[in-house]
mmCIF file of C-alpha atoms and ligand atoms in Angstrom:
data_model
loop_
_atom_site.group_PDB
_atom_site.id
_atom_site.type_symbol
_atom_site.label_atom_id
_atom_site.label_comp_id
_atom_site.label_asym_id
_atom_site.label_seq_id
_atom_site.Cartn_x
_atom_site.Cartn_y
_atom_site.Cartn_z
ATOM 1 C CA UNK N 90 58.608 -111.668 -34.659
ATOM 2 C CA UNK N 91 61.016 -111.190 -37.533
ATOM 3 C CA UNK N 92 60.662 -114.205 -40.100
ATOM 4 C CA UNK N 93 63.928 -114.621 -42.383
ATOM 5 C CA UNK N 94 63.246 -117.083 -44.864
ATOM 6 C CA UNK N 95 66.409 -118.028 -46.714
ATOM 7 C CA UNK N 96 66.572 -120.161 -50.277
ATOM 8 C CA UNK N 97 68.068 -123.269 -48.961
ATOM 9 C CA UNK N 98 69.591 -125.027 -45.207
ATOM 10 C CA UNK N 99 72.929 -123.767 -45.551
ATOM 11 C CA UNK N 100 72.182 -119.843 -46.226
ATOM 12 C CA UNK N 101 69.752 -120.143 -43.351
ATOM 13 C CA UNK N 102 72.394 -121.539 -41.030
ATOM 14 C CA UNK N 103 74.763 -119.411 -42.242
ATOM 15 C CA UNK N 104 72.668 -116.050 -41.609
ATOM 16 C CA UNK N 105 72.637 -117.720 -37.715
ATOM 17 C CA UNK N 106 76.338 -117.749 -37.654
ATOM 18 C CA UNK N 107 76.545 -114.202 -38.821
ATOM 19 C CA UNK N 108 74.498 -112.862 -36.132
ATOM 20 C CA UNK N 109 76.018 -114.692 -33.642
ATOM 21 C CA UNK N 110 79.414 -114.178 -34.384
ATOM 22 C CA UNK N 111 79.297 -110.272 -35.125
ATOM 23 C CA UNK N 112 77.456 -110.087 -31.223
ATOM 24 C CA UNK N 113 80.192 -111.909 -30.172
ATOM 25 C CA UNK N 114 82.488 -109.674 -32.055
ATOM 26 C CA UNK N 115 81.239 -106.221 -31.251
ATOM 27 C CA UNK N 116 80.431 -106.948 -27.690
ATOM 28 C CA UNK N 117 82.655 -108.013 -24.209
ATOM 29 C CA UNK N 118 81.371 -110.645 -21.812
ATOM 30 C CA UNK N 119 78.603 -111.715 -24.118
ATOM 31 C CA UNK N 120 76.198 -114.233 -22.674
ATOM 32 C CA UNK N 121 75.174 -116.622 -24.898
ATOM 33 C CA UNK N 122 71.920 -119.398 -24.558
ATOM 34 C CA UNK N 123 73.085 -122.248 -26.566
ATOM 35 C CA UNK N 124 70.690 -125.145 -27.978
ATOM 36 C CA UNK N 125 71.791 -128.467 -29.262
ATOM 37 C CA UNK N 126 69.864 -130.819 -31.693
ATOM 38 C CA UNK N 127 70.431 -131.728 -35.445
ATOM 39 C CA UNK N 128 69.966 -128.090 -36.979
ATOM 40 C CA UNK N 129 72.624 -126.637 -34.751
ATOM 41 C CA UNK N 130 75.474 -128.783 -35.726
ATOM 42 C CA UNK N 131 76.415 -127.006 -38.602
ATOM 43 C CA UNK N 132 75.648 -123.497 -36.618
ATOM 44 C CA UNK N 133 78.733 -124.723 -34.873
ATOM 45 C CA UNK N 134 80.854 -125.642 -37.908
ATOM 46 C CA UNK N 135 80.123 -122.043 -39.222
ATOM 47 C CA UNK N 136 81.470 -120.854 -35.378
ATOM 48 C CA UNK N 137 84.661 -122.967 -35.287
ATOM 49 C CA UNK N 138 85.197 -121.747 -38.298
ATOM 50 C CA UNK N 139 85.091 -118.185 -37.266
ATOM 51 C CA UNK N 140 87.036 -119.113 -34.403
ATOM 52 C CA UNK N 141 89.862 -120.108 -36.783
ATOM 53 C CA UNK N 142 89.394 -116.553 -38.782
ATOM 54 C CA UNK N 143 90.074 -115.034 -35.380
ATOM 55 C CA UNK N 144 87.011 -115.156 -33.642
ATOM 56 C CA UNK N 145 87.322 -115.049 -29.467
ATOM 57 C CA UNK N 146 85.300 -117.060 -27.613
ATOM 58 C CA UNK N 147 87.396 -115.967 -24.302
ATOM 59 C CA UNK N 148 85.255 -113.317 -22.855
ATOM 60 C CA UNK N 149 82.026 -115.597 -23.726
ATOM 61 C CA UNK N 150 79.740 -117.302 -20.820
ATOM 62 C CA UNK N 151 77.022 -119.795 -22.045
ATOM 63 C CA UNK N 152 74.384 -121.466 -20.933
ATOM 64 C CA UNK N 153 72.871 -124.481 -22.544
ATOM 65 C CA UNK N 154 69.113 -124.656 -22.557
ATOM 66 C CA UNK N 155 68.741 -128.283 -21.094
ATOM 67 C CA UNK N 156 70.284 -131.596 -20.731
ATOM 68 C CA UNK N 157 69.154 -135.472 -20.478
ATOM 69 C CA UNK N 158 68.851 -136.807 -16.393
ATOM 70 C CA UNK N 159 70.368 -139.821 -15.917
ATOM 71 C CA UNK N 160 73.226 -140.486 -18.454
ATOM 72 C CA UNK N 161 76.309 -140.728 -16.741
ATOM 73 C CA UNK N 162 78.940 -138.627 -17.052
ATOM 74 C CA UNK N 163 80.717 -138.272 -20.484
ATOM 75 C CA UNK N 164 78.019 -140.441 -21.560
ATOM 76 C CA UNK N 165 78.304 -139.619 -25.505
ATOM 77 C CA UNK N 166 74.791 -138.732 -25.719
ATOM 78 C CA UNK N 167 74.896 -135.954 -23.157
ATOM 79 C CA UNK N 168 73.945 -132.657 -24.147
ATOM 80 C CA UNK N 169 77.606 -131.639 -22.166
ATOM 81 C CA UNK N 170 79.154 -134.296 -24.649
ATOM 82 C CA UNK N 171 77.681 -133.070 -27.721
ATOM 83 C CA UNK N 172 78.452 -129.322 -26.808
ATOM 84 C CA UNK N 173 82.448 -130.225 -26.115
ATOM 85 C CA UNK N 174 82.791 -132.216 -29.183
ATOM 86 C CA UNK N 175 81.410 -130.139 -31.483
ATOM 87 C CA UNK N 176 82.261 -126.405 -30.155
ATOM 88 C CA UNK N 177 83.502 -125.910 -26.728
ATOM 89 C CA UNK N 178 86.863 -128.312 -27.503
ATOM 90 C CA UNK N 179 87.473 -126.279 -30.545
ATOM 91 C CA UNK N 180 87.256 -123.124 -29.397
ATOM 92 C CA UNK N 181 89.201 -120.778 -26.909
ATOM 93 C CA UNK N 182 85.905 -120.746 -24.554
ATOM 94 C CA UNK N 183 87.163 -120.391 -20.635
ATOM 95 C CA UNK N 184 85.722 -123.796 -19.477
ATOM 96 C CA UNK N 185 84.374 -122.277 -16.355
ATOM 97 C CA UNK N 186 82.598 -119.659 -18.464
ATOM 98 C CA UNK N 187 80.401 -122.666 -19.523
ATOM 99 C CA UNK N 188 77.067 -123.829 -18.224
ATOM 100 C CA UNK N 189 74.889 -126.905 -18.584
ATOM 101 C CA UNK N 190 72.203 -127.783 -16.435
ATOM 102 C CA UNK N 191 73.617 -130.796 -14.173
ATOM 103 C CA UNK N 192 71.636 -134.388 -15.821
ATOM 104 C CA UNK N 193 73.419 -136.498 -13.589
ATOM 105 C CA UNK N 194 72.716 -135.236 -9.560
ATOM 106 C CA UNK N 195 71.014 -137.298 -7.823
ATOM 107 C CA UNK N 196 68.035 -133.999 -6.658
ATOM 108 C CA UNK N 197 67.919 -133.371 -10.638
ATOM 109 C CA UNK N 198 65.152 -130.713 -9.371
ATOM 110 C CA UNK N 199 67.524 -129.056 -6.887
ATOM 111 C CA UNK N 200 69.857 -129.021 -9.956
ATOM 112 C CA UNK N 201 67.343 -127.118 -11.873
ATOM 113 C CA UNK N 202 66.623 -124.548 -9.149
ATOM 114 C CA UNK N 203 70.311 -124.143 -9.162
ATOM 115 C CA UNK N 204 70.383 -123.644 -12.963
ATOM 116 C CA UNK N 205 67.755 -121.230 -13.051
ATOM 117 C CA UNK N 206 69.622 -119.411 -9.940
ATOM 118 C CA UNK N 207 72.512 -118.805 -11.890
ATOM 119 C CA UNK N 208 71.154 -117.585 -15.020
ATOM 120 C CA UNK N 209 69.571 -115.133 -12.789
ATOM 121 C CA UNK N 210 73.132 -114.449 -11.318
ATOM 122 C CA UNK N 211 75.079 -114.122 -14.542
ATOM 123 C CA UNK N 212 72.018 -112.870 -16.829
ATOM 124 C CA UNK N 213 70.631 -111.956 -18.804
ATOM 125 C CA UNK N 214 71.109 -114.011 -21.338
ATOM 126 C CA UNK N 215 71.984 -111.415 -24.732
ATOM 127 C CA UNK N 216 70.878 -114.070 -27.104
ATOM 128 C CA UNK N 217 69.315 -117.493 -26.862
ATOM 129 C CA UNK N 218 70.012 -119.824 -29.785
ATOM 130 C CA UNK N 219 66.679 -122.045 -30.268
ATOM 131 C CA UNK N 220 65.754 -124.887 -32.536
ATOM 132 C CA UNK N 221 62.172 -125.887 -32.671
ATOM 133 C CA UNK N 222 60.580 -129.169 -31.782
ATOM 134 C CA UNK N 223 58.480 -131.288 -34.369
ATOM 135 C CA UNK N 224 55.823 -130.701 -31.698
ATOM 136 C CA UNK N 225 56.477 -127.008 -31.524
ATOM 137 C CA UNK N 226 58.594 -127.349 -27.822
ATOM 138 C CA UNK N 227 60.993 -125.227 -27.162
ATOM 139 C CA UNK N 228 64.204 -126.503 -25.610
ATOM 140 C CA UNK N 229 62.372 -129.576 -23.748
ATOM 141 C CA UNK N 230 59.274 -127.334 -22.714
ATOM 142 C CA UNK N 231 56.843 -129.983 -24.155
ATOM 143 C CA UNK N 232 52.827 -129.146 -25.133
ATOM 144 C CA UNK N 233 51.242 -128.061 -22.124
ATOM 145 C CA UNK N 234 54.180 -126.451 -19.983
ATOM 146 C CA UNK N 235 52.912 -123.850 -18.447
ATOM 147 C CA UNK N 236 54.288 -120.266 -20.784
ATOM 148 C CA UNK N 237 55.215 -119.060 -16.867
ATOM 149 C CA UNK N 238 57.626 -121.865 -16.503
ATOM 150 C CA UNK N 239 60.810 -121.868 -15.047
ATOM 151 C CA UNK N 240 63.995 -124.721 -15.142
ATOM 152 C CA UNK N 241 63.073 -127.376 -14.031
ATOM 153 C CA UNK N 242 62.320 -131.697 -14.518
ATOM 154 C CA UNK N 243 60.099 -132.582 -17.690
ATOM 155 C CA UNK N 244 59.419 -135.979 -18.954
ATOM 156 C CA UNK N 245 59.851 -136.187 -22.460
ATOM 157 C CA UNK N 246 56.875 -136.880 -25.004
ATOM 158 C CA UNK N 247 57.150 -140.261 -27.200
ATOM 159 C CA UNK N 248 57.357 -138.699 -30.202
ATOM 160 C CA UNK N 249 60.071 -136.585 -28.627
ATOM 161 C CA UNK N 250 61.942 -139.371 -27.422
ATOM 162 C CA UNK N 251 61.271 -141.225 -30.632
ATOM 163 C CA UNK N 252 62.771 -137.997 -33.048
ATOM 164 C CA UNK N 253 65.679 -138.196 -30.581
ATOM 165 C CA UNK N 254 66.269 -141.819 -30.534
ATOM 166 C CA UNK N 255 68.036 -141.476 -34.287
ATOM 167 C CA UNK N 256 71.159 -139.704 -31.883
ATOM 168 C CA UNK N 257 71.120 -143.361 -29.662
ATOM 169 C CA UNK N 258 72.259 -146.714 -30.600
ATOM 170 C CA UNK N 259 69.260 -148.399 -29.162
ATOM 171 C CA UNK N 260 65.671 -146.498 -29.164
ATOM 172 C CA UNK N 261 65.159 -147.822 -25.369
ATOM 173 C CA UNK N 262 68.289 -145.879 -24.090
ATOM 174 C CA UNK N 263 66.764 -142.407 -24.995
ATOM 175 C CA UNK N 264 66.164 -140.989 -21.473
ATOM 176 C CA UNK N 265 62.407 -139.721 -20.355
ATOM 177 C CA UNK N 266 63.323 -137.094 -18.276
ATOM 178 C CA UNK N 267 65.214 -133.668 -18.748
ATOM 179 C CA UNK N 268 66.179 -130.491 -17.097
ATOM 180 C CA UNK N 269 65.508 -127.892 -19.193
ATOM 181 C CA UNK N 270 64.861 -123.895 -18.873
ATOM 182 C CA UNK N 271 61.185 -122.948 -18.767
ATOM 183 C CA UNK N 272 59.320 -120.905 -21.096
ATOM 184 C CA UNK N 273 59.257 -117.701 -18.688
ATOM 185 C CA UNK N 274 63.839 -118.481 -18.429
ATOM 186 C CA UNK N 275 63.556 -118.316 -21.978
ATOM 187 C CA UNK N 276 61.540 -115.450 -22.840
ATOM 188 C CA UNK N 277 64.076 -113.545 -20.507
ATOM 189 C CA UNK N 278 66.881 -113.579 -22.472
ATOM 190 C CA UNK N 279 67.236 -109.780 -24.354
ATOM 191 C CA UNK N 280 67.010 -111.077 -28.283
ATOM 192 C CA UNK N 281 66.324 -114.763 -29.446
ATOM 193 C CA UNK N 282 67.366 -116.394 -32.284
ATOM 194 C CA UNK N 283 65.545 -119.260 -33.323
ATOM 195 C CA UNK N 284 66.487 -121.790 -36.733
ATOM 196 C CA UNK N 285 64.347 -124.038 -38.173
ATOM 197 C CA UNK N 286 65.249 -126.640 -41.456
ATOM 198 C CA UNK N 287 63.347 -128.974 -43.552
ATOM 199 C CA UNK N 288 60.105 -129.536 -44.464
ATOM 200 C CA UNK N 289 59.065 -131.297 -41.184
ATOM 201 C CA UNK N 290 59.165 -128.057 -39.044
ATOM 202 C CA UNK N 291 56.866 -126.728 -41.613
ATOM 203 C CA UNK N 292 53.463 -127.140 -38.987
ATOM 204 C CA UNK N 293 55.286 -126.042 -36.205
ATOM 205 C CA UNK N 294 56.875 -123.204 -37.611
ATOM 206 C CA UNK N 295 53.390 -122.351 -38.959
ATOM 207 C CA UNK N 296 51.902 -122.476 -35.280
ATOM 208 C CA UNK N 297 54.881 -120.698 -33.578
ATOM 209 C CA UNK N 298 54.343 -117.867 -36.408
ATOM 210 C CA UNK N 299 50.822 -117.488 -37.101
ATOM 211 C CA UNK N 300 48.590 -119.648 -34.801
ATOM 212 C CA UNK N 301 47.254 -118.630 -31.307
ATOM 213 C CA UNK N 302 49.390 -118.535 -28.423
ATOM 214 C CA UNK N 303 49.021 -121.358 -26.388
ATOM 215 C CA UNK N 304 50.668 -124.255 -24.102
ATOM 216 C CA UNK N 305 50.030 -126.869 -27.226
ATOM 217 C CA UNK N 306 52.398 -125.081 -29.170
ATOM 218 C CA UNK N 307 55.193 -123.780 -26.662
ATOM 219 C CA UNK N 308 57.187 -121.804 -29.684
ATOM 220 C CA UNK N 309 53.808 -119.467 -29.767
ATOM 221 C CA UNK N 310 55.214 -117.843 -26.319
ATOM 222 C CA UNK N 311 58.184 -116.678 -28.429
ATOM 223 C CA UNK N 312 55.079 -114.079 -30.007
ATOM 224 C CA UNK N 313 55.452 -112.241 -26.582
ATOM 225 C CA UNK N 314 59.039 -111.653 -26.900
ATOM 226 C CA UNK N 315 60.066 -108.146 -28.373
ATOM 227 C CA UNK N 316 63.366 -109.234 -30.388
ATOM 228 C CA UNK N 317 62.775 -112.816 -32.005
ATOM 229 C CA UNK N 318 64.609 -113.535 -34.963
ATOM 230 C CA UNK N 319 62.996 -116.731 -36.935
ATOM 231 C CA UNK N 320 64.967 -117.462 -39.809
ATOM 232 C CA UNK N 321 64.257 -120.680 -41.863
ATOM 233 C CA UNK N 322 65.269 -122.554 -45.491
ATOM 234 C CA UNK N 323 62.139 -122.886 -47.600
ATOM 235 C CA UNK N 324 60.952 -126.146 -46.693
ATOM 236 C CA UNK N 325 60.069 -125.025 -43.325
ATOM 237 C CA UNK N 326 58.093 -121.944 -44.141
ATOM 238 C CA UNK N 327 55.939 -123.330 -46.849
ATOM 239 C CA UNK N 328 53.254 -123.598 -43.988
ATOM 240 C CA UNK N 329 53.165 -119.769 -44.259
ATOM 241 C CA UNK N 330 50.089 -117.992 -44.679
ATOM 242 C CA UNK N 331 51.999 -114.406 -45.121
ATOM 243 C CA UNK N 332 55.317 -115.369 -46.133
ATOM 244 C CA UNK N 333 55.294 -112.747 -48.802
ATOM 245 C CA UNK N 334 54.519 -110.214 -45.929
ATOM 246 C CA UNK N 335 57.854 -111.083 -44.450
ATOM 247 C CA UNK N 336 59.422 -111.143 -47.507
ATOM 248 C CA UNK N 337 58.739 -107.295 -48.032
ATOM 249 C CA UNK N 338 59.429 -106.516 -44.644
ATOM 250 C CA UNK N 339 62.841 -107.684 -45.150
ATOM 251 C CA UNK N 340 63.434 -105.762 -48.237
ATOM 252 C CA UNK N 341 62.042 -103.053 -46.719
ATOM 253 C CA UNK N 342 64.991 -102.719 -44.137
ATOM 254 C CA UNK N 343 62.717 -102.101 -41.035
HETATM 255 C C1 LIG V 12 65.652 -131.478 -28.911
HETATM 256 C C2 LIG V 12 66.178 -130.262 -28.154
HETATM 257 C C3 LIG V 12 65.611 -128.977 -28.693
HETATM 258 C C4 LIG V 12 65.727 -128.948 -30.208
HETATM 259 C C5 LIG V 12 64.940 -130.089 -30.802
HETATM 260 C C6 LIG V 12 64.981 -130.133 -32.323
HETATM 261 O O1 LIG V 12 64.469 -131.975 -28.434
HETATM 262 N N1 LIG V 12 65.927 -130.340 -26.752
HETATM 263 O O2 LIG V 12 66.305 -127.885 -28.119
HETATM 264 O O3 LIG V 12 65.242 -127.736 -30.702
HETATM 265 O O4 LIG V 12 65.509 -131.298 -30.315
HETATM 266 O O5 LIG V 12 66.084 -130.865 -32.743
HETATM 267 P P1 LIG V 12 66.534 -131.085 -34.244
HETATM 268 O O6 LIG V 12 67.342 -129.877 -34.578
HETATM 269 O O7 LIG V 12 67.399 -132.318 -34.174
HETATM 270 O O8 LIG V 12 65.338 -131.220 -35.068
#
C-alpha cells in the first residue's frame, strides 16, 4: 500500500484528480470505478474542471460502486442523482458508457448479480476511486462482509445510516439497504485509489493501514491488493504509527 499524506484537504484531493485525469488522458477506453460520498465532491470539481481544459470523458465507461434500494427514480438522494449532477451532466461522458447498480428493481439481488455480471463483461476495472467509511467499509461492504464478497444486497449499519442522514432532509428517509460491489469486485479492479479527509477517518485509516486484516475493518482487504494508492490530508493520518516511513518512501521515488 502506498500512503500519500498531503499538508491539507485540497492538495490531497487535488493529487486524486491528477492521477485520474492523466489515466484518463494517456489511455483509450479507460474503465473507471467511481465512489460517491462527501470527500469525492470536490474530486469531481477538480474533473469538470479538467473537462473544461480539454479533458475527454468520451471514450470513458464507469461503474459506480453502489447505490441506495428503494428511492425512486431521480430521487435526489440517489447515488445516480448525485453522480449526474455533479459530473456525468458536465462532462462529455457517452451516457450509455455509464453504470450504476439498479436501487430501484423490484429483485434488487437479481440487480446485483446483473451488476457484478457486467463488470465482469466490460472489466476490469483500471482504477477504482474509494472513500473510506467512519467504520472502515468500503463502498457499503459493512464490518463483517465476508473479504470474498461479491455485489450484492447489504443493510446498512446505524451509524452508517446516521453519517449519511446529514445528505437527507429527514434522518428516517435514509434507506437500510444497498447494492453495492463486494470486497472480492473490488479488489479486482487493476490499481485503486482510495481518499480519505479529516480527522474522523483518522481510526479507520489507521486500521485499513496498519492493523490486521480482517472483516471488522473491510478497508484492511485493500492490504491484499498489489497497486493501492492511499493518499490523505493530515488530519486523517495522525493515527499513523509509521507515517514518517511513508514519508521517505515518497521522497525516495520508489
Ligand atoms: C458512503 C459510501 C462510501 C463512502 C462513505 C464515506 O457510505 N457508500 O463509498 O466512502 O460514504 O463518505 P464521506 O466521504 O461522506 O465520508
Amino acid at each position: 500500500m502506498h500512503v500519500s499524506i498531503r499538508p491539507d484537504a485540497a492538495a490531497a484531493t487535488k493529487e486524486v484528480v491528477i492521477q485520474i485525469a492523466a489515466l484518463v488522458a494517456n489511455r483509450a477506453n479507460v474503465v473507471l470505478g467511481l465512489a460517491t460520498g462527501g470527500t469525492m465532491e470536490p474530486v469531481y470539481d477538480g474533473l469538470i474542471a479538467a473537462h473544461r481544459a480539454g479533458l475527454s470523458f468520451a471514450g470513458t465507461t464507469t461503474f459506480n460502486l453502489d447505490e441506495y434500494v428503494g428511492l425512486g427514480a431521480g430521487h435526489p438522494n440517489a447515488y445516480r442523482s448525485y453522480m449526474q449532477a455533479r459530473f456525468f451532466d458536465h462532462v462529455d461522458i457517452d451516457p450509455t458508457r455509464i453504470h450504476l447498480p439498479d436501487g430501484h428493481d423490484a429483485d434488487p439481488a437479481a440487480a446485483a448479480l446483473r451488476y457484478e455480471a457486467l463488470i465482469a463483461r466490460h472489466g476490469p476495472i483500471d482504477l477504482q476511486l474509494l472513500g473510506l467509511g467512519r467504520n472502515g467499509h468500503i463502498a457499503f461492504n459493512e464490518p463483517t462482509s465476508s473479504l470474498g464478497s461479491r455485489t450484492r444486497v447489504k443493510l446498512l449499519m446505524p451509524g452508517t445510516r446516521a453519517a449519511n442522514s446529514r445528505f437527507f432532509d429527514h434522518p428516517d428517509q435514509t434507506p437500510r439497504l444497498s447494492i453495492t460491489m463486494g470486497i472480492a469486485t473490488i479488489l479486482e479492479a487493476r490499481k485503486v485509489l482510495l481518499l480519505a479527509l479529516g480527522a474522523d477517518k483518522a481510526e479507520p485509516v489507521a486500521q485499513m493501514v496498519e492493523g490486521p486484516i480482517s472483516a471488522l475493518c473491510p478497508g484492511t482487504a485493500l492490504q491484499m491488493h498489489p497497486a493501492t494508492r492511499v493518499v490523505l490530508d493530515m488530519a486523517a493520518g495522525t493515527g499513523l504509527i509509521h507515517a514518517e516511513y511513508y514519508r521517505a518512501v515518497e521522497e525516495s521515488g520508489l
